Coordinates of C-alpha atoms and ligand atoms in Angstrom, one line a residue:
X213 CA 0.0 0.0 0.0
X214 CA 1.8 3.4 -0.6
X215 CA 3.2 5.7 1.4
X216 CA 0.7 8.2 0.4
X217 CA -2.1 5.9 0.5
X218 CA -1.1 4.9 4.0
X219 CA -1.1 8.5 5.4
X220 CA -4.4 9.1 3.6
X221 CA -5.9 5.7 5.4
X222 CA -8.0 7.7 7.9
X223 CA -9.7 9.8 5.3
X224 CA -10.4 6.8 3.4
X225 CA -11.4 4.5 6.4
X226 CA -13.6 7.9 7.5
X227 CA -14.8 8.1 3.9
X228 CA -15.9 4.3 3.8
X229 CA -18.0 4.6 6.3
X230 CA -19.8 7.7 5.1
X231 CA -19.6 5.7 1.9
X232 CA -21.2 3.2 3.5
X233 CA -23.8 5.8 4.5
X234 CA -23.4 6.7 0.5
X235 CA -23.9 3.6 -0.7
X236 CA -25.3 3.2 -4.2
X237 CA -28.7 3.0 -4.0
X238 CA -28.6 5.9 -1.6
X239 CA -26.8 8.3 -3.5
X240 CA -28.8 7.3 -6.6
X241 CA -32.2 7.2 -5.1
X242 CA -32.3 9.9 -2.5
X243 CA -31.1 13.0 -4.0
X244 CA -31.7 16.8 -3.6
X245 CA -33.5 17.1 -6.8
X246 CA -36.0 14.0 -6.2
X247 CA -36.2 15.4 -2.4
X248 CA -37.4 18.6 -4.3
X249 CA -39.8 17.3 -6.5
X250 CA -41.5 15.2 -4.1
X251 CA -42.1 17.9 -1.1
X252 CA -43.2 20.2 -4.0
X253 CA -45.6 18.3 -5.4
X254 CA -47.2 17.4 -1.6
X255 CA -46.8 21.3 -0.7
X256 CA -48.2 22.6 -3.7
X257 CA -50.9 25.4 -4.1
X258 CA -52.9 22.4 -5.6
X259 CA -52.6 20.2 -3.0
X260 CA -54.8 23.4 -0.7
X261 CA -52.9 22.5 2.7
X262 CA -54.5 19.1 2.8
X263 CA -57.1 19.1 4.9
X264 CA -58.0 15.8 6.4
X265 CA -61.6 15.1 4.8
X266 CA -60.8 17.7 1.8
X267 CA -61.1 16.2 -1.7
X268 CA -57.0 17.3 -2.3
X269 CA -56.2 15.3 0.8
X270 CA -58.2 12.2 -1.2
X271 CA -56.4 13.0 -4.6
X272 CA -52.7 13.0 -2.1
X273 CA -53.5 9.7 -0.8
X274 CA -53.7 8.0 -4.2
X275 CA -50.7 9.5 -5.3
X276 CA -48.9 8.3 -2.4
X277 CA -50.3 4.9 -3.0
X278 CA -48.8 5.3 -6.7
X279 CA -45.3 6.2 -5.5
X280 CA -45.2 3.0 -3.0
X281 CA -46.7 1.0 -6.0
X282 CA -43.9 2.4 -8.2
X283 CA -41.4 1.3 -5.5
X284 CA -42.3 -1.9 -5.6
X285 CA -43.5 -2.3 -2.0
X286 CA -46.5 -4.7 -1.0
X287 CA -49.4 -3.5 -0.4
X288 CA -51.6 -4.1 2.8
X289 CA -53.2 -8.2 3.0
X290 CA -56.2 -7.8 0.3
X291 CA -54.3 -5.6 -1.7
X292 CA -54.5 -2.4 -0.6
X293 CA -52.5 0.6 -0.1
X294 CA -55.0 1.9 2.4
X295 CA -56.0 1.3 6.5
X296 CA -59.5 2.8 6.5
X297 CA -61.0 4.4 9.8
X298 CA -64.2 7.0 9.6
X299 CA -64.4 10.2 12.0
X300 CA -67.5 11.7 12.7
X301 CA -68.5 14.3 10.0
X302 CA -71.2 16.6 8.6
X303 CA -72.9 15.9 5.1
X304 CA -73.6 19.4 3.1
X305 CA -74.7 19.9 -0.7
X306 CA -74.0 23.3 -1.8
X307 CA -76.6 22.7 -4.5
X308 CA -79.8 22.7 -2.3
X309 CA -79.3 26.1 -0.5
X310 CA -81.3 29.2 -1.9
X311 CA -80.1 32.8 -1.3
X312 CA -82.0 35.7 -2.3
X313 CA -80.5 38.9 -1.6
X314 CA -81.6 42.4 -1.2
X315 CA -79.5 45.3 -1.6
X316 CA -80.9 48.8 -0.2
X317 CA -78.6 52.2 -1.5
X318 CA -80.5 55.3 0.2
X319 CA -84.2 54.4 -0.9
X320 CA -83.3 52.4 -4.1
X321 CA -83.2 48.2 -3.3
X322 CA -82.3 45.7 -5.9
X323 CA -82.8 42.2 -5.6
X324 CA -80.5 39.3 -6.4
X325 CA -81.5 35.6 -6.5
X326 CA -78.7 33.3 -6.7
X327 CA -78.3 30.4 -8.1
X328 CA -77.1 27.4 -6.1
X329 CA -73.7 25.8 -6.9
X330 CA -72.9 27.3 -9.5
X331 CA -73.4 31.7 -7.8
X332 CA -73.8 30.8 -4.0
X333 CA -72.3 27.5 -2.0
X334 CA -72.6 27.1 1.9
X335 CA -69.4 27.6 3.6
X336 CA -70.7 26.4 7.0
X337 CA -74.2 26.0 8.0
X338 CA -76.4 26.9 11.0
X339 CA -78.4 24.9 13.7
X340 CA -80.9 26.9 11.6
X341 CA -82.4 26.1 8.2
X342 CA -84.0 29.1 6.7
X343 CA -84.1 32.8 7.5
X344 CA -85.0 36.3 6.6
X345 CA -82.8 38.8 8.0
X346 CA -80.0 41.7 7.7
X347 CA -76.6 39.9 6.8
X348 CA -73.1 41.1 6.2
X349 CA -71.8 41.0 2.4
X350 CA -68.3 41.1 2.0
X351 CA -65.0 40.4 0.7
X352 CA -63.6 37.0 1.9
X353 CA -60.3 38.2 3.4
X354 CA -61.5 41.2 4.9
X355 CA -60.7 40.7 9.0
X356 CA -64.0 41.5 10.2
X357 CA -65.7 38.9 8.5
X358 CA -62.9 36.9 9.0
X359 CA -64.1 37.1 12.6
X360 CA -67.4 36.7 11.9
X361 CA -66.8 33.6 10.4
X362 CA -64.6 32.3 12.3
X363 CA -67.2 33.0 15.6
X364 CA -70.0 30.3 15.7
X365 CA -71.9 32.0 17.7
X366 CA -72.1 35.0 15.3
X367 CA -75.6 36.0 15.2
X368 CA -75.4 37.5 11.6
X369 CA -75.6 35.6 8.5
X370 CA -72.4 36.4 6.6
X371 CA -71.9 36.4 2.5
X372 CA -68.5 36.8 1.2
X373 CA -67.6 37.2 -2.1
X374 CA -64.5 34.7 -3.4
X375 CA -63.0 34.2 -6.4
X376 CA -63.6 31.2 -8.6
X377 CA -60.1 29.3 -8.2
X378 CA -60.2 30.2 -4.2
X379 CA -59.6 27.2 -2.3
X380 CA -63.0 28.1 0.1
X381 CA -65.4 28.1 -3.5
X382 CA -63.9 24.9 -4.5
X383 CA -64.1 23.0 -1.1
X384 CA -67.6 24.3 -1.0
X385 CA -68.7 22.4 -4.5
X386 CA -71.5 20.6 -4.7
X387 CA -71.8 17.6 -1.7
X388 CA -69.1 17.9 0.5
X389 CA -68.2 16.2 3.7
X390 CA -67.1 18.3 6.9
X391 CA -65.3 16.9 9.4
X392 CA -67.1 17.5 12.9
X393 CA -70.5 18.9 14.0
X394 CA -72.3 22.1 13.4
X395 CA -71.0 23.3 16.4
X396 CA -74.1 25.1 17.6
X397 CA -73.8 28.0 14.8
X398 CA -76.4 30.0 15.0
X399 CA -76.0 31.4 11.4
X400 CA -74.9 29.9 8.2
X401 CA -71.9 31.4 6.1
X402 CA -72.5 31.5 2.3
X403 CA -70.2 32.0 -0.5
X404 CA -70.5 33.9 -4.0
X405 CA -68.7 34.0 -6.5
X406 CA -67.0 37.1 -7.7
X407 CA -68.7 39.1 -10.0
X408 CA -71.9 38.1 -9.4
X409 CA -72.8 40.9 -7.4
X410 CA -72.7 45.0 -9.1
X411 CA -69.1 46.6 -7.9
X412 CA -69.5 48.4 -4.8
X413 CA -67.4 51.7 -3.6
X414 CA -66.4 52.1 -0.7
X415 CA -68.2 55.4 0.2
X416 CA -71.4 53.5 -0.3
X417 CA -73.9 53.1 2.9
X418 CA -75.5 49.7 1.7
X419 CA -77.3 47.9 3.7
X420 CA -77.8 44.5 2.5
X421 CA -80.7 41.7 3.7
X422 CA -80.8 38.1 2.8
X423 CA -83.5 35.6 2.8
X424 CA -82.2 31.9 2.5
X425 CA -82.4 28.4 3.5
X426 CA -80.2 25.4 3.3
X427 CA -80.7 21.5 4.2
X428 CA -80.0 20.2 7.5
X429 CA -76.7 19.2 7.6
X430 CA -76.7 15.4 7.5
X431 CA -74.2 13.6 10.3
X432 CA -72.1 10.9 8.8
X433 CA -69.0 8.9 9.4
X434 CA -66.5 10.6 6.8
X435 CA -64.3 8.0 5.3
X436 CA -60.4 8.5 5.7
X437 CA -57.3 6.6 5.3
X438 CA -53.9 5.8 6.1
X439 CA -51.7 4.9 3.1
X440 CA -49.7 2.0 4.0
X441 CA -47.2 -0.6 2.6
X442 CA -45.1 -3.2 3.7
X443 CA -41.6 -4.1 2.6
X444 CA -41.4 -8.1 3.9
X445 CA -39.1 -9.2 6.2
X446 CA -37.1 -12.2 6.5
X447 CA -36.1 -14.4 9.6
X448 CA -37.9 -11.6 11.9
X449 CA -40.9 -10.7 9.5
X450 CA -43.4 -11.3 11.8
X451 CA -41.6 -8.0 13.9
X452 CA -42.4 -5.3 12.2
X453 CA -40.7 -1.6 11.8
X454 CA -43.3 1.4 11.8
X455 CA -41.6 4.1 9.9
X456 CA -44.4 7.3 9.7
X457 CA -45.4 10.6 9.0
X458 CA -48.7 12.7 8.6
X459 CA -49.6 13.6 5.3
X460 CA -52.3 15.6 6.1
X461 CA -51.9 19.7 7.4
X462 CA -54.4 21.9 8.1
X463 CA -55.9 23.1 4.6
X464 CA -57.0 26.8 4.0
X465 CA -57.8 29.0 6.6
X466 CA -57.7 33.0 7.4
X467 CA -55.6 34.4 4.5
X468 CA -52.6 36.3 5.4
X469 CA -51.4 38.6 3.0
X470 CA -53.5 37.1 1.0
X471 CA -52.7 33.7 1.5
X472 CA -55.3 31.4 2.5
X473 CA -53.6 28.2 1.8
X474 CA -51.4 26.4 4.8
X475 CA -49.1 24.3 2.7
X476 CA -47.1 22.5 5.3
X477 CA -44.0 22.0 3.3
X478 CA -42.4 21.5 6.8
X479 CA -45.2 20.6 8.9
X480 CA -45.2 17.4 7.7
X481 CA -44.6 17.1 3.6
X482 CA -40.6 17.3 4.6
X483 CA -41.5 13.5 6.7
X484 CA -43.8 12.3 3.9
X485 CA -41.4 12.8 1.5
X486 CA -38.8 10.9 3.3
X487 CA -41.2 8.1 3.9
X488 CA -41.7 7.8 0.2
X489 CA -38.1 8.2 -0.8
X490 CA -36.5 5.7 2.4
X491 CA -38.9 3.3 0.6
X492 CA -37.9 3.5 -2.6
X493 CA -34.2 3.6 -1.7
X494 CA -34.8 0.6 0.8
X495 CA -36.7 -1.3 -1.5
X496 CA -33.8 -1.7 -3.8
X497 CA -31.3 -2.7 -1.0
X498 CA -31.3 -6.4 0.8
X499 CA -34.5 -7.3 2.2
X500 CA -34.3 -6.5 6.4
X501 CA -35.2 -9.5 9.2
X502 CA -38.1 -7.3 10.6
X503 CA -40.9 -6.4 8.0
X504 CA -40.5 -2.6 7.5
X505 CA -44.3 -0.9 7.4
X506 CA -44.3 2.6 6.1
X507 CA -47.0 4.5 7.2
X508 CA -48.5 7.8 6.1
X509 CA -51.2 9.2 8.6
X510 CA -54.1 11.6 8.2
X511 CA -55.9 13.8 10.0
X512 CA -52.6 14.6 12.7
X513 CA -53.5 17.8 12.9
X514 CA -57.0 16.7 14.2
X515 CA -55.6 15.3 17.1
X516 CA -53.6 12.4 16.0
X517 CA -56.8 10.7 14.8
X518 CA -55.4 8.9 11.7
X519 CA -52.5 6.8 14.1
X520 CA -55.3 6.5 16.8
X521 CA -57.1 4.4 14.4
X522 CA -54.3 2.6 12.7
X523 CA -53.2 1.3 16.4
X524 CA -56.6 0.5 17.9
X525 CA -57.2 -1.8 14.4
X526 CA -53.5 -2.2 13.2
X527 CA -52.8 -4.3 9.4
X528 CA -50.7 -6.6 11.5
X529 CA -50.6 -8.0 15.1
X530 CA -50.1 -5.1 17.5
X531 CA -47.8 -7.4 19.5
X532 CA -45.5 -7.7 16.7
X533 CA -44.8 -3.7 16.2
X534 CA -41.5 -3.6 17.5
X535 CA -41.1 0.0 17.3
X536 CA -42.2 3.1 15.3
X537 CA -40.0 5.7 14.1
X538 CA -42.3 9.1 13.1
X539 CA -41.0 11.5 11.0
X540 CA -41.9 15.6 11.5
X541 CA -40.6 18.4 9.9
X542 CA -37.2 17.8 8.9
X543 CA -36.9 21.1 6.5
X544 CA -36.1 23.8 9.2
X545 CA -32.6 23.7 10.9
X546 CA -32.3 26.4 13.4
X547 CA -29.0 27.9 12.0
X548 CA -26.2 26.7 13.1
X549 CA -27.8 23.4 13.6
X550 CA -27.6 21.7 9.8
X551 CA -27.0 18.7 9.2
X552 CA -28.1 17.5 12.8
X553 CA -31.3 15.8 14.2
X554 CA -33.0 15.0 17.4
X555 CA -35.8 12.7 19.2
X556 CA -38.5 13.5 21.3
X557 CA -38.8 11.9 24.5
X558 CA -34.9 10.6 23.9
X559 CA -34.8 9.6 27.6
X560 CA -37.4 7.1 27.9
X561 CA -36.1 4.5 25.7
X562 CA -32.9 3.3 23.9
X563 CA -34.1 4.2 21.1
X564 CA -32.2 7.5 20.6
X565 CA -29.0 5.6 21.2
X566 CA -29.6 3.0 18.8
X567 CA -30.7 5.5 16.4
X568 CA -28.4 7.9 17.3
X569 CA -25.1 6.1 16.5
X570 CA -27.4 4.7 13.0
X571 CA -27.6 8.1 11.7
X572 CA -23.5 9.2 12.7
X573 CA -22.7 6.5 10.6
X574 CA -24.4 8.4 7.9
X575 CA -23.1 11.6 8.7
X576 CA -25.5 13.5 10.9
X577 CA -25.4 14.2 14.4
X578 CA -28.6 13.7 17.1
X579 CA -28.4 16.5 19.8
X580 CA -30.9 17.7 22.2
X581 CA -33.5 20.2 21.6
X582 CA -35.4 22.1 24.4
X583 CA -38.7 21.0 23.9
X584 CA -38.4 17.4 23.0
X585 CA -39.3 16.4 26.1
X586 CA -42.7 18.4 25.7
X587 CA -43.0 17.6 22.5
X588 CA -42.9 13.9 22.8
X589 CA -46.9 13.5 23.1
X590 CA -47.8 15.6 20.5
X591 CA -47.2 14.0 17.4
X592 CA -48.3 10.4 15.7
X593 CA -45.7 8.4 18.0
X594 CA -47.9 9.0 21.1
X595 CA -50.8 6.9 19.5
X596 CA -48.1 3.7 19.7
X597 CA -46.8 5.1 23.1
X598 CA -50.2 4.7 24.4
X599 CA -50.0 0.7 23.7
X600 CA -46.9 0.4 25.0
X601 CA -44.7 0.3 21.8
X602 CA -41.1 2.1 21.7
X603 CA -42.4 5.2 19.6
X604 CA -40.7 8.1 19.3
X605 CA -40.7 11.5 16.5
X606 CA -37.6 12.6 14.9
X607 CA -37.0 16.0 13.5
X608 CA -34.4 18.3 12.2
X609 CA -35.5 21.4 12.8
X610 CA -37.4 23.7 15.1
X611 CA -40.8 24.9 15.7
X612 CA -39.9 28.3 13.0
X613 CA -42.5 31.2 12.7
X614 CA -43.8 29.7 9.8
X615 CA -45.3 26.8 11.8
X616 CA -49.2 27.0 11.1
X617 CA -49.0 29.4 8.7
X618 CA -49.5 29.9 5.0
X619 CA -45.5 30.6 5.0
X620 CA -44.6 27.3 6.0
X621 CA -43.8 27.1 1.9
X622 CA -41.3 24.6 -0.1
X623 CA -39.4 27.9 -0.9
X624 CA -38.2 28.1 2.8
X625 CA -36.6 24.6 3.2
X626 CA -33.1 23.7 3.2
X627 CA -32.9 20.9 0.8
X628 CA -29.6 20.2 1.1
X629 CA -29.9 19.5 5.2
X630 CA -33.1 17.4 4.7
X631 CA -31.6 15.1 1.7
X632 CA -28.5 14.6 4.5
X633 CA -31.0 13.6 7.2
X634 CA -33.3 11.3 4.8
X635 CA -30.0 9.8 3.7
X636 CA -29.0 9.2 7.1
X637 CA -32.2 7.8 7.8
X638 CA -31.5 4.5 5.9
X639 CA -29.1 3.7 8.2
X640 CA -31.8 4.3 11.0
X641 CA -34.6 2.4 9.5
X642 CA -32.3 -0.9 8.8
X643 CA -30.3 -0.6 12.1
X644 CA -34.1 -1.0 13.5
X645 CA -35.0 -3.6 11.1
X646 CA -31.8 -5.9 11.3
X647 CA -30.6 -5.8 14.6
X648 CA -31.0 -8.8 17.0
X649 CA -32.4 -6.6 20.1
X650 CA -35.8 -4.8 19.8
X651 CA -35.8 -1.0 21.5
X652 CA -36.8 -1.2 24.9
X653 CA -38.4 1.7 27.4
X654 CA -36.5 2.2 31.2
X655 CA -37.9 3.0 34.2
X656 CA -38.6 6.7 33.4
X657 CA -40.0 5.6 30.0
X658 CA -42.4 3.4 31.9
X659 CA -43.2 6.1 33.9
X660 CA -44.0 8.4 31.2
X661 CA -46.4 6.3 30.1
X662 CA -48.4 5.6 33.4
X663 CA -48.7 9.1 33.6
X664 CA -50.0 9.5 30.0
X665 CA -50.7 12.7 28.0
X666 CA -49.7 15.1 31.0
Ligands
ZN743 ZN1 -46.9 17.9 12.2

C-alpha cells in the first residue's frame, strides 16, 4: 500500500463509512433534486394544505399509494394501499341552498337571486335552516368577517364574495363532507362568487338583507385513510418496523397577506417525502429481518386521529410492532444546527442511542433540543406510546415562525440538510430492522407512560 495511501488511510477509512452511509442506492435514489420534487408536489398550491376530509387530501393519498406501488413495495393483505377508519362528520350539498339577496342604497333596493352551486355555496351551515334577515356581504379576506366567520356563535348571517379558483369556492362544490359537528352555529356562512354581485365603492352606505335556507346538515362517518405498505421481512418478519409521518396539514384558513392556503412544506410534507423516498431507496437494497411498514397518517392535525385508528385496528398484530419511528418536519434547521437531528422523549427509551449512533454513521449528528421532552406527546408516535410500543418522532428542525402558517412554503426549506438527514435515515430504518435486540423503554419511559398525556 503506498506511502501516500497509508497517510491518507484515515480519510479513506472515515470516507468508507460515510460511503457506507453513501452507498449506491442511496446516492442514486435519494437525491436533492428528487427530495425537491417530491415535497413540491405534496406542498403545492394544488394540494390546498391538505385538509384531512378535503377532496386534495383524497387525490394526495392516491398518489402516495402510486409512488409506494412504483417502488415496488407490498401492499396491505387484500391488496390495498389503504387502512381505512371513519371520523364523525357533517354531510352538506351546496346545491340545495337558496339565497335571495336584497341590496338597499339610500331608498333604491335591488334584488339578487342566486343560483345554487354554481353563484352561491354554503361555507358552513347553521343549527338553523331558513331565514329572513339583515346579513353582512363582504370580501372573503376582509378581517372583520374573518371574525365573523370564524365565531360560531355570530348571530349575523355572513356572505362573502370569493374568487372562482379560491380554495373556500372549490371545497364548497356541490356535496361535501365536513369533518365535525355544526358546532351550535347559530348562522350559516355563504359563499358567491366574484362578480356576481354589481361593484360596490367604498363610500357607499349599503345595507344589505338576505332571505335563504339550506338543508340540515346530514351527520355521517366521513371516510379516511392511512396509506400503508409493507416491505417483507425475513427471519424476523413477523416484527415489524413502523416508519411514519402525517400527510395531512391543516388546509385553508384566514388568509394572510392574502394567502389562504397552509401548505405544510415542513409541517409534515418534509416527513412524507422521506417516507416515500426511504422506501424507494430501501426497496432496492437487501431485504431487512423485521418487515419494515411505512406508514402515512391523516388527520394529525385533528388530534392524532389517523395513528389513533391505525393502532386500535392495526394491518398486522399489535404485538408484533417492534417499534415506530415518526417522521416531522425535517426542513427547518435552526442555524447553526444543519446537518443534525433530534428525538423527542430521547430519555425514555434506547431508542435514541440505537438511532443515534445509525444516523452518525451516515453523517448527521442527534443532539438535544429544548422542547423534545414536551413535545414527545404531540405528534403520531404517542398513539403507539399509548400501547406500549417504543415510539418516538424525529425532526431536524425547530418549531420556526412559519409553523401553522400559510408561509410554512417549499421555498423556505433547506434541501440540502433534509436530503443529508433522509440519507441518514436508511441507516436508521435498517439498524431498526436488522438488529437482534428490539428498542426497549426504562424505568422513566415506563413512567412516562403511566402518567399518560400530561
Ligand atoms: Zn406535524
Amino acid at each position: 500500500m503506498s506511502r501516500m495511501l497509508l497517510r491518507l488511510l484515515p480519510v479513506v477509512l472515515a470516507s468508507a463509512g460515510a460511503l457506507r452511509c453513501q452507498d449506491p442506492v442511496v446516492a442514486e435514489r435519494i437525491t436533492e433534486a428528487r427530495v425537491r420534487e417530491v415535497v413540491s408536489w405534496l406542498a403545492a398550491d394544488e394540494r390546498a394544505g391538505r385538509d384531512t376530509g378535503s377532496p386534495e387530501l383524497e387525490q394526495t393519498a392516491d398518489w402516495l399509494g402510486e409512488r409506494f406501488a412504483a417502488a415496488g413495495l407490498v401492499p396491505l393483505p387484500g391488496g390495498s394501499w389503504f387502512h381505512e377508519y371513519t371520523l364523525p362528520g357533517i354531510g352538506l350539498d351546496s346545491r340545495a341552498v337558496t339565497l335571495k339577496l336584497v341590496r338597499k342604497v339610500g331608498d333604491k333596493s335591488a334584488e339578487f337571486v342566486l343560483e345554487p352551486d354554481k353563484d352561491v355555496r354554503l361555507l358552513r351551515p347553521a343549527d338553523l335552516v331558513s331565514g329572513e334577515e339583515e346579513c353582512t356581504v363582504g370580501l372573503v379576506d376582509d378581517p372583520v368577517l374573518q371574525r365573523l366567520i370564524d365565531a360560531p356563535s355570530a348571530r349575523r348571517t355572513a356572505v362573502l364574495e370569493v374568487p372562482a379558483e379560491h380554495p373556500f369556492w372549490k371545497r364548497a362544490a356541490g356535496a361535501h363532507d365536513r369533518l365535525g359537528s355544526v358546532r351550535g352555529a347559530s348562522r350559516p356562512v355563504f359563499l358567491i362568487r366574484t362578480g356576481v354581485l354589481p361593484a360596490r365603492s367604498a363610500d357607499q352606505e349599503v345595507a344589505w338583507s338576505a332571505a335563504w335556507t339550506v338543508p340540515a346538515a346530514e351527520k355521517k362517518d366521513v371516510p379516511l385513510r392511512n396509506v400503508t405498505a409493507t416491505m417483507p421481512g425475513t427471519d424476523k418478519k413477523d416484527e415489524f418496523v413502523v416508519v411514519s409521518a402525517h400527510y395531512d396539514h391543516i388546509g385553508t384558513g384566514r388568509p394572510v397577506d392574502g394567502d389562504a392556503i397552509y401548505n405544510g412544506a415542513d409541517d409534515d410534507a418534509s416527513g412524507t417525502t422521506a417516507v416515500v423516498l426511504l422506501s424507494e431507496a430501501l426497496a432496492k437494497m437487501p431485504p431487512p429481518r423485521r418487515t419494515i411498514l411505512f406508514v402515512c397518517f391523516s388527520a394529525e392535525e385533528r388530534g392524532l386521529e389517523g395513528s389513533a385508528a391505525f393502532c386500535k385496528r392495526p394491518p398486522v398484530p399489535r404485538e408484533g410492532i417492534v417499534a415506530n419511528l415518526n417522521l416531522e418536519m425535517l426542513g427547518r434547521p435552526e442555524p447553526g444546527k444543519e446537518g443534525k437531528a433530534w428525538i423527542t422523549g430521547s430519555g425514555y427509551s434506547d431508542f435514541a442511542d440505537i438511532a443515534g449512533a445509525a444516523l452518525k454513521r451516515g453523517g448527521v449528528e442527534l443532539i438535544d433540543f429544548r422542547m423534545a421532552d414536551q413535545l414527545f406527546a404531540a405528534s403520531d408516535n404517542w398513539s403507539f406510546v399509548r400501547h406500549g410500543i417504543v415510539a418516538h418522532s424525529l425532526s431536524a428542525g425547530s418549531l420556526h415562525s412559519d409553523y401553522h402558517r400559510p408561509s410554512d412554503e417549499v421555498e423556505r426549506l433547506d434541501i440540502p440538510h433534509m436530503t443529508k438527514v433522509i440519507r441518514a435515515l436508511v441507516e436508521v430504518v435498517r439498524e431498526f430492522a436488522n438488529r437482534d435486540a428490539r428498542p426497549e423503554w426504562n424505568d422513566e419511559g415506563k413512567a412516562r407512560i403511566a402518567r399518560g398525556k400530561r
